[in-house]
MMTF fields as JSON, N, C-alpha, C and O atoms, coordinates in Angstrom:
{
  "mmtfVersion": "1.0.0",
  "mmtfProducer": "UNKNOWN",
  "numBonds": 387,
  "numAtoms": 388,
  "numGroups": 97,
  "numChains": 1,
  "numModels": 1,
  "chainsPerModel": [1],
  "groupsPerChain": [97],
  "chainIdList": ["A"],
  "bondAtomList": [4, 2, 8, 6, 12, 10, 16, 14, 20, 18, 24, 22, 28, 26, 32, 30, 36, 34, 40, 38, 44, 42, 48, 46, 52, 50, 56, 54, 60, 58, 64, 62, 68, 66, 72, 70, 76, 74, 80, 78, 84, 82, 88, 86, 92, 90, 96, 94, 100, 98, 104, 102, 108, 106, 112, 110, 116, 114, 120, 118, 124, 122, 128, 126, 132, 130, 136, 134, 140, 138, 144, 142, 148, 146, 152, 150, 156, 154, 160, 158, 164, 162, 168, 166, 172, 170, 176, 174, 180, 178, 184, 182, 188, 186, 192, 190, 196, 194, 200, 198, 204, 202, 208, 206, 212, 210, 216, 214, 220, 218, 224, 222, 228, 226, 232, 230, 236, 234, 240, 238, 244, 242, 248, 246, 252, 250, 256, 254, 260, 258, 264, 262, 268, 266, 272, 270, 276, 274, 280, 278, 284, 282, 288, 286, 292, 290, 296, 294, 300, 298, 304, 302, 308, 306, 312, 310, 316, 314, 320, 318, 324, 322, 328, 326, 332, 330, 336, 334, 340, 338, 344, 342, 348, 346, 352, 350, 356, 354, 360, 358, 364, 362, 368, 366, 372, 370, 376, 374, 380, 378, 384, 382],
  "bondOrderList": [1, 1, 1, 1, 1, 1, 1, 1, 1, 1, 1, 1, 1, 1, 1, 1, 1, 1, 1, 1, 1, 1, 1, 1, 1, 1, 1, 1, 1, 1, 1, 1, 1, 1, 1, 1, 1, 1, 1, 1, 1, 1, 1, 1, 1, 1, 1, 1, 1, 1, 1, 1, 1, 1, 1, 1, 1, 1, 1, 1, 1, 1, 1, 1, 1, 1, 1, 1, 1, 1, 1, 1, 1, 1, 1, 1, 1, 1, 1, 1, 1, 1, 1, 1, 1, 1, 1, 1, 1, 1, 1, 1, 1, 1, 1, 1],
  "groupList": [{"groupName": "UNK", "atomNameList": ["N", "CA", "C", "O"], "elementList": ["N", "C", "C", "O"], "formalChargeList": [0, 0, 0, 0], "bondAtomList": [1, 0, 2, 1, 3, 2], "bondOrderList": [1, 1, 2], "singleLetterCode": "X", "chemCompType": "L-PEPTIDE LINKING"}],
  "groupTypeList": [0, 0, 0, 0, 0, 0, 0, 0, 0, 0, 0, 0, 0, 0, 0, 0, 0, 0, 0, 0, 0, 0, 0, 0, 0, 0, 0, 0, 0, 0, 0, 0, 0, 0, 0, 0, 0, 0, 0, 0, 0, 0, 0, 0, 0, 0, 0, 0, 0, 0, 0, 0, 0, 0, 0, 0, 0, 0, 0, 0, 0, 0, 0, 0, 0, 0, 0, 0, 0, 0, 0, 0, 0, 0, 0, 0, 0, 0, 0, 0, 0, 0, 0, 0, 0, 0, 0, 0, 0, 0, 0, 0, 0, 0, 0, 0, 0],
  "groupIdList": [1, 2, 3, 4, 5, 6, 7, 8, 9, 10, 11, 12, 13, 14, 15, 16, 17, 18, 19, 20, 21, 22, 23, 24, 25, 26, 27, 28, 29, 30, 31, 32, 33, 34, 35, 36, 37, 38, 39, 40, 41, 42, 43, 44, 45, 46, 47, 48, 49, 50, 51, 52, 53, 54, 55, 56, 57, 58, 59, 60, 61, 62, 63, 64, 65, 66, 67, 68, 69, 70, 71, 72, 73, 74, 75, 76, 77, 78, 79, 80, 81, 82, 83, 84, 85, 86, 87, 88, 89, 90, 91, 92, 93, 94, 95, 96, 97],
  "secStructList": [7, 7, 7, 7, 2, 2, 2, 2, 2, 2, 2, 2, 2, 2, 2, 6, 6, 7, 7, 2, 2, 2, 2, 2, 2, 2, 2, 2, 2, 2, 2, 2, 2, 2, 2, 2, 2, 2, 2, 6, 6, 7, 7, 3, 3, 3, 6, 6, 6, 3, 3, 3, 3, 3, 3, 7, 7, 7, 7, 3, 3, 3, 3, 7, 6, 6, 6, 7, 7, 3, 3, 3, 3, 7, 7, 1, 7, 3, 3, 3, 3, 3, 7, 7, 2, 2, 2, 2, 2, 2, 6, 6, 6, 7, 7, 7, 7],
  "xCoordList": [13.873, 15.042, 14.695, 13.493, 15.489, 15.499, 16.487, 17.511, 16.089, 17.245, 17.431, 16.582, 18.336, 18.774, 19.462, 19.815, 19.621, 19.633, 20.818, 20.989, 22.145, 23.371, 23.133, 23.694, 22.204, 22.4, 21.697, 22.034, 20.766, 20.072, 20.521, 20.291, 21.406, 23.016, 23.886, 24.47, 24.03, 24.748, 24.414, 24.848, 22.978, 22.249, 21.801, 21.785, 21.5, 21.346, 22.596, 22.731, 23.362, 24.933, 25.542, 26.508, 25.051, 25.712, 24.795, 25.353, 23.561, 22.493, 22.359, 21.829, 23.017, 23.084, 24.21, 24.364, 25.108, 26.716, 27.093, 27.536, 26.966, 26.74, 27.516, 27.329, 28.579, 29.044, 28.321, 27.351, 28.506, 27.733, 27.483, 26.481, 28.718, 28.044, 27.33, 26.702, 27.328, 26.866, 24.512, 23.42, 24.742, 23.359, 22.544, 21.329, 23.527, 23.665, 22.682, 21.645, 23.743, 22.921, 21.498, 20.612, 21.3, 20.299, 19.14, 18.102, 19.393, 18.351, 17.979, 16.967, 19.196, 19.043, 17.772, 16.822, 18.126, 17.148, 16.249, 15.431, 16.006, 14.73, 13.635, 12.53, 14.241, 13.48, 13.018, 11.828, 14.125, 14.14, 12.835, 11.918, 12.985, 11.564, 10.484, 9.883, 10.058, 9.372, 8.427, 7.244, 9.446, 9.378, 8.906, 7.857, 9.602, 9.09, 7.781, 7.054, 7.248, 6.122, 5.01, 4.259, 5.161, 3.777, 3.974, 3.012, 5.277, 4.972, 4.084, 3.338, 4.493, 3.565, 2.36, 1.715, 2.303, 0.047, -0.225, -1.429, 0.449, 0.669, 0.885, 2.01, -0.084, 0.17, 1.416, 1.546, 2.008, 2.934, 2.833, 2.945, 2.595, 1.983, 2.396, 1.925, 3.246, 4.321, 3.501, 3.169, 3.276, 2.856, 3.13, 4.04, 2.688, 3.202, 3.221, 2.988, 3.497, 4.47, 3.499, 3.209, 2.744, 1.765, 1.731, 2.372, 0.935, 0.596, 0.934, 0.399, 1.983, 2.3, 1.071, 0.558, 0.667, -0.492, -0.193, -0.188, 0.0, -0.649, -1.595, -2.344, -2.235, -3.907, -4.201, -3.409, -5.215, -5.255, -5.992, -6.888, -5.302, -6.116, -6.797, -6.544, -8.015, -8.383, -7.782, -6.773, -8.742, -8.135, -8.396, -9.533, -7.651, -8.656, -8.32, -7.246, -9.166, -9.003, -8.511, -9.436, -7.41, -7.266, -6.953, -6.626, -6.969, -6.603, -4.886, -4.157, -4.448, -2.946, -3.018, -3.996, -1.848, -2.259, -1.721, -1.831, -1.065, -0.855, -1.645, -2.155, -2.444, -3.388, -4.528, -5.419, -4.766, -6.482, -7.049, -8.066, -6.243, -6.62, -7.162, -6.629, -7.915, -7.953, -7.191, -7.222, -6.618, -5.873, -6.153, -6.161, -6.433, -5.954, -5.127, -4.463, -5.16, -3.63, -3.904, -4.768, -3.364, -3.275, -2.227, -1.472, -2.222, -1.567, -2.379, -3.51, -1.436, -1.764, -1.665, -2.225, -1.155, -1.014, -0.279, 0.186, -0.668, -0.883, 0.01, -0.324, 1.282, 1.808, 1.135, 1.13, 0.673, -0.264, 0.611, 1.149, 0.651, 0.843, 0.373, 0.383, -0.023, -1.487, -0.497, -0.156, -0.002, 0.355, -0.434, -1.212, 0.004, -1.006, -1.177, -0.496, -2.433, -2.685, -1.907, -2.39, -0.404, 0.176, 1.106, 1.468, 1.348, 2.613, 1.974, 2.665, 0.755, -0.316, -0.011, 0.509, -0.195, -0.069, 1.274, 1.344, 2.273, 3.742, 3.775, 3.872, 3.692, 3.938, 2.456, 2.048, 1.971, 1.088, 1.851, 1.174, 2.483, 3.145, 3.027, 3.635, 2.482, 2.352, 3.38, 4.385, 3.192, 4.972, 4.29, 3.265, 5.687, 5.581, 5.013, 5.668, 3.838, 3.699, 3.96, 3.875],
  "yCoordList": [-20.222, -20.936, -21.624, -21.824, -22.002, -22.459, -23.348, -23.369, -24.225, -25.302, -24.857, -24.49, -24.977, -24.618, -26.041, -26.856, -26.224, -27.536, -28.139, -29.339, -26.926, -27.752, -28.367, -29.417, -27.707, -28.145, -29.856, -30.92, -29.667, -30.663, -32.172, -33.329, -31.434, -32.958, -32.757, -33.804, -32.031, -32.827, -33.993, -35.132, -32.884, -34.272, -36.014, -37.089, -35.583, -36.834, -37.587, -38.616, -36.937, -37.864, -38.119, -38.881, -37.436, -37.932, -39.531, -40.518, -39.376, -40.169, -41.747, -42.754, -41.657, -42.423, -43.043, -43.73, -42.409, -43.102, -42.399, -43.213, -41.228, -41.302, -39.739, -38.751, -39.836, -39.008, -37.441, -37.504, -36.791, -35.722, -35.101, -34.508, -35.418, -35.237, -35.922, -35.471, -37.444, -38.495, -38.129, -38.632, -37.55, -37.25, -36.099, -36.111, -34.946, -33.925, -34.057, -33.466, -35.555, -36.274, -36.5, -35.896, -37.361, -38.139, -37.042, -37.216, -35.834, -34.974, -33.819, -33.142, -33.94, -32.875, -34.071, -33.725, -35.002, -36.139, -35.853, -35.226, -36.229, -36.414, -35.063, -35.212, -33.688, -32.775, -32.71, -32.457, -32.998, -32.542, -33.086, -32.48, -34.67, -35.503, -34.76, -34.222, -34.588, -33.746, -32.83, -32.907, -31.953, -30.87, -31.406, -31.07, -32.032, -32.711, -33.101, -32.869, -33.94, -35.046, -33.74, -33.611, -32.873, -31.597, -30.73, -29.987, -30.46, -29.801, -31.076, -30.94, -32.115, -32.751, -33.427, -34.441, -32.224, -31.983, -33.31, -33.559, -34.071, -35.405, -35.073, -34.681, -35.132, -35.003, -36.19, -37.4, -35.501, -36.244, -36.406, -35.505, -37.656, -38.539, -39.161, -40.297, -38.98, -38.701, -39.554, -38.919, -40.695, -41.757, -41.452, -42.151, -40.691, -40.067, -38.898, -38.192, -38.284, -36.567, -35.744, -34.717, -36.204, -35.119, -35.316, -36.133, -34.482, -34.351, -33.006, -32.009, -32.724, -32.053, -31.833, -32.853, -30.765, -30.64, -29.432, -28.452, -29.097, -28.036, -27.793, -28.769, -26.513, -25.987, -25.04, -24.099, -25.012, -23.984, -23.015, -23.391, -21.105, -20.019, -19.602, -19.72, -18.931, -18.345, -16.778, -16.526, -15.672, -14.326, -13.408, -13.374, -12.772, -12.455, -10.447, -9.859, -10.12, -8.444, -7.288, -6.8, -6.797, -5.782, -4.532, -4.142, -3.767, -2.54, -1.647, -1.74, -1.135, -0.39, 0.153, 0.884, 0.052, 0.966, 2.656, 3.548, 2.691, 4.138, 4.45, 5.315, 4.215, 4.753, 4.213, 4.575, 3.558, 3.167, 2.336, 1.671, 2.364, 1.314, -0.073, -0.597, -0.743, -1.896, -2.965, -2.945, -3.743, -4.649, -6.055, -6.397, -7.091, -8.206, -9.312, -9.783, -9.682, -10.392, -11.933, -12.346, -12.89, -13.908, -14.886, -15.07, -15.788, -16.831, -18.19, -18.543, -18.848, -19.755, -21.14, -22.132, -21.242, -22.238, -21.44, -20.377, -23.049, -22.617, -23.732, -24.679, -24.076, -25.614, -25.376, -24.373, -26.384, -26.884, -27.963, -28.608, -28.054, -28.945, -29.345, -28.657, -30.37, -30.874, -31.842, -32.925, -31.344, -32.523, -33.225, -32.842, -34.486, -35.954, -35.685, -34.89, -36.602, -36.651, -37.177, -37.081, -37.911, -38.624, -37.156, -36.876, -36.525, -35.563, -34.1, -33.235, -34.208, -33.123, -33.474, -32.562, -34.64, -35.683, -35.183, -34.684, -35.218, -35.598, -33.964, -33.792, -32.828, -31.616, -31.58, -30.431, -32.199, -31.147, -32.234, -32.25, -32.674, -33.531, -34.939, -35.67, -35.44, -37.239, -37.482, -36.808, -39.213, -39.992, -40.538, -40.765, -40.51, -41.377, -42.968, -43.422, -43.896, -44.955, -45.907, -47.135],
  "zCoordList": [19.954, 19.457, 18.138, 17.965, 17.227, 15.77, 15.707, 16.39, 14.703, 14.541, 12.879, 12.067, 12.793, 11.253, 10.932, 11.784, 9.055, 8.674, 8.772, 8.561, 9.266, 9.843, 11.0, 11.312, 11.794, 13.432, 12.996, 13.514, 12.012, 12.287, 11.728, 12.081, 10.5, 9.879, 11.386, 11.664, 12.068, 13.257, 14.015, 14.187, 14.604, 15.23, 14.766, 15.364, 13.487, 12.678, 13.012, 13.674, 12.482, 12.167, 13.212, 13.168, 14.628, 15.681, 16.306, 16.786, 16.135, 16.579, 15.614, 16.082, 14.078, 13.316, 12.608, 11.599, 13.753, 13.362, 11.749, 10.94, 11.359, 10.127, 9.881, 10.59, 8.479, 8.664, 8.315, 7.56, 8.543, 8.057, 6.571, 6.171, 5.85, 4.572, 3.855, 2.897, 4.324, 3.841, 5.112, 4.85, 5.764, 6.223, 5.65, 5.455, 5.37, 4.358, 3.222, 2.921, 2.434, 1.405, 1.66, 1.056, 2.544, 3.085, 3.099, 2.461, 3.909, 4.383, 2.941, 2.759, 2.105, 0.703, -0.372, -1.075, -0.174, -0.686, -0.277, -0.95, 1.122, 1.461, 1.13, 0.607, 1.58, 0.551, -0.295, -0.481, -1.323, -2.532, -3.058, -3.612, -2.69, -3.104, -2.778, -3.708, -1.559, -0.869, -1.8, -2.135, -2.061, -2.842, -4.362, -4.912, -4.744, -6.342, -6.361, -7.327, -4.925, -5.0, -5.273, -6.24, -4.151, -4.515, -5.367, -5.559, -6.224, -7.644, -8.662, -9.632, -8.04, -9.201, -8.678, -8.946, -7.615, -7.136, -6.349, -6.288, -5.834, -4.708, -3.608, -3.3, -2.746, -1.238, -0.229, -0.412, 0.586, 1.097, 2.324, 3.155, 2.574, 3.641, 4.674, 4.621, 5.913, 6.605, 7.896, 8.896, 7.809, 9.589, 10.906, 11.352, 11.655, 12.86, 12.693, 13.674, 11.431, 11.392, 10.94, 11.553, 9.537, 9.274, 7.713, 7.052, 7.334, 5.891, 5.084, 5.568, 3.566, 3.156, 2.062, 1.602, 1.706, 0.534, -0.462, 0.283, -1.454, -2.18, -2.105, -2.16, -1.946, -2.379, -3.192, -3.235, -3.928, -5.051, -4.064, -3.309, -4.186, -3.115, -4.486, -5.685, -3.514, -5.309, -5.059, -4.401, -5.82, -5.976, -4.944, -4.474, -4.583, -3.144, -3.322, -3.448, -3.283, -2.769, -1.821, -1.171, -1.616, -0.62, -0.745, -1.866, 0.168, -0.249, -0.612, 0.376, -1.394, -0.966, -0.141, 0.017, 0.956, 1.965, 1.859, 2.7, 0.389, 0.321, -0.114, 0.599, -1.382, -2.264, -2.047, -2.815, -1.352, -1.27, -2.219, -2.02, -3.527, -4.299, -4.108, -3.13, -4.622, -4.558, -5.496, -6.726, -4.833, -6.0, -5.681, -4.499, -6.819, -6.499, -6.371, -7.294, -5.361, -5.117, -5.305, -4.531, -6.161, -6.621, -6.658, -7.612, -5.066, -5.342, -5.827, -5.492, -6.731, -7.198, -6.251, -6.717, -5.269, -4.488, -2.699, -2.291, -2.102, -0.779, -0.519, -1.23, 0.412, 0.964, 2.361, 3.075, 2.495, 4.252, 4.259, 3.358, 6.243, 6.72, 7.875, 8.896, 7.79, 8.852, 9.671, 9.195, 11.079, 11.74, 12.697, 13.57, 12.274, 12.689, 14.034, 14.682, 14.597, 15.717, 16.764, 17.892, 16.592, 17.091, 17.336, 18.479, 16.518, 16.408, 17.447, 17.984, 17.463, 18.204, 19.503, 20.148, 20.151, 21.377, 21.76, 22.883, 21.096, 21.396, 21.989, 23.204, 21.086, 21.427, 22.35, 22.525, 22.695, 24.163, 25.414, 26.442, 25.446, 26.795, 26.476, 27.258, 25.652, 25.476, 25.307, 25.532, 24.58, 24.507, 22.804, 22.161, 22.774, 20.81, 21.315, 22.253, 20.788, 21.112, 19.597, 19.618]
}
């Protein structure tokens, strides 16, 4: 099952008295930053939830699988996300403390 980002302005807006386009807002914000803070190479640091990072991959080698060739394939960055030990707890059966 998947939650997609309408289901998830419902839930918000039902849980926060809040209308939905106005959570819409809230949750297009809160990305967006998100997204801005690690184009500009700042890890994002989330208390309970986890850690957002860029990483530089270096060049790495494989084969085509039609031609046998070798090529290298080069991404310049990697997004990780390391969730906290609190958020590890919660998804194996614990409680939020």
């Amino acid at each position: 099952m998947v939650m997609n980002k309408l289901e998830l302005v419902d839930k918000i807006s039902q849980k926060l008295s809040l209308t939905k386009k106005d959570c819409r807002l809230v949750i297009d914000e809160f990305l967006d930053e998100i997204i801005s803070t690690l184009q500009n190479g700042k890890k994002v640091v989330l208390s309970n939830f986890g850690v957002f990072e860029v990483r530089k991959v270096d060049v790495y080698e494989r084969f085509h699988p039609q031609t046998g060739e070798r090529i290298k394939i080069k991404y310049p960055t990697r997004i990780v996300f390391r969730p906290s030990k609190t958020f590890k707890q919660i998804l194996n059966g614990g409680t939020y403390e």
